[in-house]
Tab-separated table of C-alpha atoms in Angstrom:
chain	number	residue	atom	x	y	z
A	1	UNK	CA	-15.768	-15.487	8.625
A	2	UNK	CA	-16.671	-11.971	9.723
A	3	UNK	CA	-20.254	-10.803	9.425
A	4	UNK	CA	-20.829	-7.930	7.012
A	5	UNK	CA	-21.430	-5.276	8.304
A	6	UNK	CA	-19.551	-5.471	11.623
A	7	UNK	CA	-16.538	-4.025	13.409
A	8	UNK	CA	-14.740	-7.339	12.892
A	9	UNK	CA	-15.380	-7.109	9.139
A	10	UNK	CA	-14.055	-3.541	8.791
A	11	UNK	CA	-10.913	-4.413	10.780
A	12	UNK	CA	-10.302	-7.505	8.637
A	13	UNK	CA	-10.832	-5.423	5.509
A	14	UNK	CA	-8.308	-2.782	6.638
A	15	UNK	CA	-5.700	-5.505	7.214
A	16	UNK	CA	-6.479	-6.987	3.797
A	17	UNK	CA	-6.150	-3.568	2.136
A	18	UNK	CA	-2.788	-2.954	3.797
A	19	UNK	CA	-1.483	-6.355	2.685
A	20	UNK	CA	-2.659	-6.007	-0.917
A	21	UNK	CA	-2.304	-2.327	-1.629
A	22	UNK	CA	-0.148	-1.067	-4.431
A	23	UNK	CA	-1.647	2.385	-4.129
A	24	UNK	CA	0.728	5.202	-5.090
A	25	UNK	CA	2.086	6.398	-1.752
A	26	UNK	CA	2.693	9.885	-3.127
A	27	UNK	CA	-0.999	10.597	-3.573
A	28	UNK	CA	-2.735	12.889	-1.125
A	29	UNK	CA	-4.223	11.336	1.943
A	30	UNK	CA	-7.915	10.653	1.721
A	31	UNK	CA	-10.712	9.249	3.792
A	32	UNK	CA	-14.116	7.822	3.102
A	33	UNK	CA	-17.344	6.464	4.457
A	34	UNK	CA	-18.711	3.196	3.181
A	35	UNK	CA	-22.413	3.364	3.994
A	36	UNK	CA	-24.628	0.302	4.107
A	37	UNK	CA	-28.127	1.668	3.556
A	38	UNK	CA	-31.092	0.092	5.355
A	39	UNK	CA	-32.671	-2.860	3.591
A	40	UNK	CA	-34.965	-5.683	4.745
A	41	UNK	CA	-34.286	-6.305	8.460
A	42	UNK	CA	-31.765	-3.454	8.791
A	43	UNK	CA	-33.355	-0.431	10.473
A	44	UNK	CA	-30.596	2.178	10.146
A	45	UNK	CA	-27.546	2.820	7.975
A	46	UNK	CA	-24.138	1.505	9.014
A	47	UNK	CA	-21.187	3.821	8.493
A	48	UNK	CA	-17.701	2.398	7.998
A	49	UNK	CA	-15.009	5.067	8.221
A	50	UNK	CA	-11.564	4.552	6.684
A	51	UNK	CA	-8.600	6.928	6.662
A	52	UNK	CA	-5.817	6.388	4.120
A	53	UNK	CA	-2.357	7.937	4.386
A	54	UNK	CA	0.869	7.098	2.595
A	55	UNK	CA	-0.723	4.193	0.773
A	56	UNK	CA	-2.122	2.448	3.856
A	57	UNK	CA	-5.391	2.350	5.754
A	58	UNK	CA	-4.557	3.930	9.119
A	59	UNK	CA	-8.011	3.954	10.671
A	60	UNK	CA	-11.034	1.761	10.034
A	61	UNK	CA	-14.085	1.527	12.249
A	62	UNK	CA	-17.843	1.713	12.489
A	63	UNK	CA	-18.978	5.237	13.256
A	64	UNK	CA	-22.133	5.808	15.278
A	65	UNK	CA	-22.397	9.518	14.479
A	66	UNK	CA	-21.772	10.300	10.779
A	67	UNK	CA	-21.187	13.975	11.643
A	68	UNK	CA	-18.012	12.835	13.408
A	69	UNK	CA	-16.036	12.995	10.138
A	70	UNK	CA	-16.249	14.984	6.919
A	71	UNK	CA	-14.620	12.478	4.537
A	72	UNK	CA	-13.503	13.232	0.998
A	73	UNK	CA	-15.778	10.450	-0.281
A	74	UNK	CA	-18.935	8.706	0.787
A	75	UNK	CA	-19.881	5.502	-1.024
A	76	UNK	CA	-23.438	4.424	-0.200
A	77	UNK	CA	-25.461	1.418	-1.311
A	78	UNK	CA	-27.889	-1.140	0.115
A	79	UNK	CA	-26.544	-4.316	1.695
A	80	UNK	CA	-27.540	-6.370	-1.376
A	81	UNK	CA	-25.340	-4.215	-3.631
A	82	UNK	CA	-22.357	-4.388	-1.251
A	83	UNK	CA	-22.832	-8.148	-1.101
A	84	UNK	CA	-22.584	-8.421	-4.905
A	85	UNK	CA	-19.392	-6.337	-4.822
A	86	UNK	CA	-17.859	-8.408	-2.006
A	87	UNK	CA	-18.751	-11.663	-3.769
A	88	UNK	CA	-17.197	-10.434	-7.025
A	89	UNK	CA	-20.498	-10.343	-8.921
A	90	UNK	CA	-20.394	-6.568	-9.426
A	91	UNK	CA	-17.338	-4.406	-10.050
A	92	UNK	CA	-17.114	-1.314	-7.839
A	93	UNK	CA	-16.382	1.026	-10.761
A	94	UNK	CA	-19.337	-0.351	-12.746
A	95	UNK	CA	-21.581	0.073	-9.707
A	96	UNK	CA	-20.455	3.686	-9.356
A	97	UNK	CA	-20.982	4.480	-13.042
A	98	UNK	CA	-24.445	2.837	-12.975
A	99	UNK	CA	-25.348	4.756	-9.784
A	100	UNK	CA	-25.808	1.510	-7.868
A	101	UNK	CA	-23.254	2.929	-5.451
A	102	UNK	CA	-23.926	6.598	-4.800
A	103	UNK	CA	-20.764	8.656	-4.375
A	104	UNK	CA	-20.464	11.983	-2.613
A	105	UNK	CA	-17.192	13.694	-3.386
A	106	UNK	CA	-15.173	14.139	-6.546
A	107	UNK	CA	-16.327	11.097	-8.541
A	108	UNK	CA	-14.076	11.899	-11.499
A	109	UNK	CA	-10.996	12.021	-9.264
A	110	UNK	CA	-11.992	8.753	-7.573
A	111	UNK	CA	-12.517	6.989	-10.902
A	112	UNK	CA	-9.281	8.402	-12.355
A	113	UNK	CA	-7.366	6.931	-9.437
A	114	UNK	CA	-7.820	3.429	-10.805
A	115	UNK	CA	-5.149	1.807	-8.620
A	116	UNK	CA	-6.844	3.017	-5.436
A	117	UNK	CA	-10.316	1.898	-6.532
A	118	UNK	CA	-8.892	-1.461	-7.666
A	119	UNK	CA	-7.146	-1.898	-4.309
A	120	UNK	CA	-10.446	-1.095	-2.559
A	121	UNK	CA	-12.229	-3.686	-4.682
A	122	UNK	CA	-9.550	-6.372	-4.333
A	123	UNK	CA	-9.366	-5.968	-0.570
A	124	UNK	CA	-13.158	-6.030	-0.159
A	125	UNK	CA	-13.333	-9.237	-2.218
A	126	UNK	CA	-10.448	-10.680	-0.187
A	127	UNK	CA	-12.417	-10.755	3.055
A	128	UNK	CA	-14.267	-14.056	3.538
A	129	UNK	CA	-17.658	-12.741	4.615
A	130	UNK	CA	-20.977	-13.906	5.963
A	131	UNK	CA	-24.157	-11.917	5.523
A	132	UNK	CA	-27.340	-11.540	7.556
A	133	UNK	CA	-30.180	-13.540	6.064
């Protein structure tokens, strides 16, 4: 099981997204950062970058320099919040509405695109994950 957060995890997640996605392929391309904010033993944020085009995740990786991309969305939360989402204990949309996941970008557009956010959630929950203790 891949460790969250790691390069192996983000690659596994991208494959899971591409296998599960039912995202409308006619929507504009988009990209995003998933940011794991420092908590407990973690000393710096981890930035996952994902680029979506034509209904698929084309690029997924850890980014060392967040200035490298200017994504449409940034979703940021501490590791404990991401863990709850991955384990299915917290729905991504609920976390966004409750400000447990902070979103930069057009939140209304993201939330209106329910199929995309559901595909994100389903694929995240589909990755068997281990977490640092």
